[in-house]
Amino acid sequence: MAAGIDDIAIYIPRLYIDAADFARARGLDPIKLQKGLGVSQMAIVDANQDPACLAANACLTIMQKNKLSPDDIGRLYVSTESAFDESKAMNSYVIGMLEQVYGQGAFEHCGGVETKFACVSGSYALYDNANWIRAGEAEGKHALVVVSDIAKYDMGSSGEMTQGAGSVVMLLNDEPRLLEFDPKVTATSIKDEYDFYRPFGKETPIVHGQYSNLLYMIQVRKALEAYKKKVISSGLIRLKPDETILDHMDYINMHLPYSNMGKKALAYLVRHEWRQLPRWKKILEAIGMDEPRPKDPRGTIESVLADDEFMEKDHEFTKMFTKTKEYQEVYESKLSSSLIASSMIGNLYTASLYLGFRSSLEFEYQKGIDLAGKRVGFGSYGSGSSAMVFSGVIQPEYEQIVKNMNLEVEIGERRRLTWKEYEELHENKLSPEESMLHAKKEFVLVDVQTKTETRGERRYVFNE
Ligand code: CAA
């Protein structure tokens, strides 16, 4: 049985900090954010928003748009790394909010859990729900997989310039209009690591930034190797001797903690794939230098990062590689459109990859390209760490969905925060009733209990 993404909806908070304002306040060159990281604006949550209400708002949008009733939904999964409870799952809060609109008990049949594995857990949730559909367990019902996060880093840390917030929901079923997953090719890699993690009770993560960048690329490459074996052995794709698996992906969506990380990761994957092919000789001639090798090619990530001479040369080599006509062609045609939303919104952790997919659909369609039949590859990464590579094919009915996509309209009117407002929000100085915006037709947080016997209980309302 087929399974895939039938429709997709987003909810993005309307407050944002502009990269230029951020850079000025932190004494940074704004070009580092805008050009170096590809960050123009970062969405920031209001005092009356948490990841559960971002998720519920996205769910309500997709249900209303598709005129779905709760009976049509068999499963609702929420994937997040911004959990605020160690036991109660975020999907239960989301169901509680949706039942304010659809009636008490309307979702009581609807199974689901909250999944956690840094930014990759949404991909595991998609895979598990696709398999629920493939197994025939769905009995005609749809699954909702919501990825929702607030990417918040310590004040003054290097991660602070890669913040953001938002949620993406995907409606899955056995007759998907947008994308059907390729069966039996989903591949993973996993390793116990401490590149980025958030200990109990801490609101912001502990991050080893450059280590996490390199680990992301290594892990996705390993998952790509496993994916390659599966597509070849399953007969999905037949590779000619001068081809790589990436040649068979019309679009490549990468996890985007910031938009340029997609560029970096794609360059890394393409470089490793092309190295074994006849075309590499021509590339090396165009670059005019040999590919640098670390002092200890079998060393650890730490030893590679500490090898200053190698890092500098490798940086230079990568820059020149990304300027070659051949790489530029791949970048422009397969990745660039997926980065547009990320630079406007920032990091969405679990939701970053899927916001990128959504962005790619809208902006590729706007180029006048017929997307039907195009294969999309996904490179998902979660710190701690695990990667997942999988693919799917855009369906003939895709236009019904994609023709109405309009990122700016869907985000709505935004408000640029002053530095003082940003600091107040970051330091949680405001209570929900002191929110900066008073949104209509949205779920908002009204209260988090502090009394011993009810500590942590959250109340939400739907603002009519
Ligand atoms: N003008 C133009 N470009 C500039 C510049 C300037 N004045 N100054 C710096 N740059 C460029 C740099 O050359 C660099 O570009 P390249 O990557 O192409 O070399 C880019 O801007 C960033 O500069 P640095 O690498 O010096 O930046 P940094 O070390 O201060 O911080 C970071 C970058 C490590 C990503 C940091 O923001 C961070 O720790 N972020 C959080 C962790 C993260 O996002 N990790 C990503 C992988 S892990 C993951 O994906 C899980 C997750 O979601 C968190």
XYZ file of N, CA, C and O and ligand atoms in Angstrom, residues 29 31-32 35-37 81 119 153 158-159 161-162 195-196 207 209-210 212-213 216 255 257-258 261 264 315 319 347 349 381 383, ligand 1:
182
model
N 29.205 41.683 12.761
C 29.000 42.170 11.401
C 27.689 41.560 10.889
O 27.556 40.325 10.857
N 26.689 41.081 8.074
C 26.937 40.219 6.899
C 27.235 38.789 7.357
O 26.971 37.839 6.634
N 27.805 38.644 8.562
C 28.056 37.282 9.062
C 26.742 36.510 9.155
O 26.674 35.340 8.766
N 24.879 36.788 5.181
C 25.557 36.040 4.106
C 26.278 34.794 4.630
O 26.248 33.743 4.006
N 26.928 34.940 5.795
C 27.715 33.826 6.334
C 26.835 32.656 6.783
O 27.154 31.502 6.540
N 25.700 32.982 7.458
C 24.805 31.924 7.940
C 23.512 31.828 7.132
O 22.803 30.821 7.216
N 11.804 18.954 20.273
C 12.872 18.889 21.260
C 12.732 20.058 22.230
O 13.661 20.395 22.935
N 16.581 17.054 16.334
C 15.853 17.520 15.148
C 15.393 16.397 14.229
O 14.702 16.657 13.245
N 18.592 29.693 22.293
C 19.948 29.464 22.808
C 20.275 30.500 23.876
O 19.635 31.550 23.957
N 27.127 31.530 20.720
C 27.219 31.576 19.251
C 25.973 30.982 18.605
O 25.637 31.299 17.473
N 25.235 30.168 19.350
C 23.991 29.616 18.815
C 22.862 30.628 18.745
O 21.881 30.427 18.028
N 22.517 33.292 17.300
C 22.207 33.844 15.965
C 21.555 32.810 15.052
O 21.325 33.083 13.877
N 21.270 31.617 15.595
C 20.565 30.600 14.799
C 19.288 30.163 15.519
O 19.007 28.991 15.634
N 27.045 16.423 20.827
C 27.276 17.650 20.055
C 26.331 18.772 20.468
O 26.661 19.954 20.391
N 25.140 18.391 20.932
C 24.082 19.357 21.269
C 23.089 18.577 22.113
O 22.604 17.528 21.693
N 25.810 23.342 23.595
C 26.113 23.142 22.171
C 27.609 23.223 21.901
O 28.275 24.124 22.398
N 29.231 23.914 18.736
C 28.750 24.322 17.416
C 29.478 23.704 16.231
O 28.871 23.041 15.388
N 30.809 23.915 16.163
C 31.540 23.416 14.983
C 31.549 21.886 14.970
O 31.480 21.260 13.909
N 29.128 20.043 16.057
C 27.796 19.606 15.595
C 27.673 19.734 14.083
O 27.066 18.894 13.426
N 28.280 20.782 13.522
C 28.231 20.955 12.056
C 28.870 19.766 11.343
O 28.318 19.210 10.400
N 26.963 16.416 11.914
C 25.759 16.409 11.063
C 26.134 15.852 9.683
O 25.497 14.924 9.156
N 18.332 19.077 6.527
C 17.995 19.721 7.801
C 18.671 21.099 7.831
O 19.855 21.223 7.495
N 19.410 23.978 10.343
C 19.487 24.757 11.583
C 19.703 26.245 11.268
O 19.350 27.113 12.071
N 20.275 26.517 10.134
C 20.330 27.857 9.530
C 20.501 27.595 8.044
O 20.963 26.524 7.646
N 23.619 26.090 6.362
C 24.032 24.728 6.735
C 23.589 23.740 5.650
O 24.249 22.731 5.408
N 26.256 23.955 3.020
C 27.468 23.281 3.494
C 27.307 21.762 3.383
O 28.188 21.054 2.915
N 38.533 24.424 4.002
C 37.590 25.532 3.865
C 37.769 26.198 2.503
O 36.811 26.450 1.767
N 35.127 26.192 -0.598
C 34.669 27.454 -1.211
C 34.820 27.383 -2.720
O 33.927 27.762 -3.477
N 15.739 28.865 12.653
C 15.816 27.451 13.001
C 14.488 26.970 13.589
O 13.928 27.619 14.479
N 14.330 23.555 14.435
C 14.734 22.219 14.907
C 14.019 21.121 14.100
O 14.275 20.956 12.936
N 18.734 15.273 10.204
C 19.768 15.072 11.234
C 19.262 15.529 12.596
O 18.631 16.580 12.718
N 20.859 15.939 16.603
C 22.038 15.836 17.454
C 21.863 14.715 18.459
O 20.753 14.301 18.774
N 31.080 38.311 6.666
C 30.681 37.258 5.918
N 30.746 35.979 6.350
C 31.201 35.772 7.605
C 31.632 36.824 8.430
C 31.556 38.150 7.909
N 31.925 39.208 8.632
N 32.056 36.293 9.603
C 31.888 34.959 9.512
N 31.383 34.655 8.298
C 31.008 33.326 7.795
C 32.032 32.254 8.120
O 33.065 32.193 7.147
C 31.174 31.020 8.124
O 30.928 30.613 6.784
P 31.355 29.140 6.299
O 30.536 28.200 7.132
O 30.993 29.123 4.876
O 32.791 29.019 6.589
C 29.841 31.514 8.679
O 29.841 32.922 8.487
C 29.667 31.232 10.149
O 30.802 31.708 10.818
P 31.491 30.844 11.972
O 31.563 29.414 11.551
O 32.712 31.522 12.415
O 30.356 31.006 13.063
P 30.390 30.613 14.593
O 31.381 29.563 14.873
O 30.458 31.858 15.390
O 28.916 30.027 14.773
C 27.582 28.025 14.540
C 28.268 29.195 13.834
C 28.625 27.050 15.037
C 26.636 27.340 13.572
C 26.795 28.590 15.763
O 25.846 29.513 15.338
C 26.096 27.511 16.564
O 26.693 26.944 17.480
N 24.796 27.243 16.274
C 24.021 26.230 17.005
C 24.414 24.807 16.636
C 24.030 24.443 15.229
O 23.163 25.036 14.617
N 24.646 23.377 14.713
C 24.297 22.857 13.390
C 24.445 21.360 13.250
S 23.699 20.488 14.612
C 22.058 20.554 14.305
O 21.681 20.824 13.221
C 21.088 20.273 15.346
C 20.371 21.537 15.527
O 19.386 21.830 14.848
C 20.862 22.470 16.499
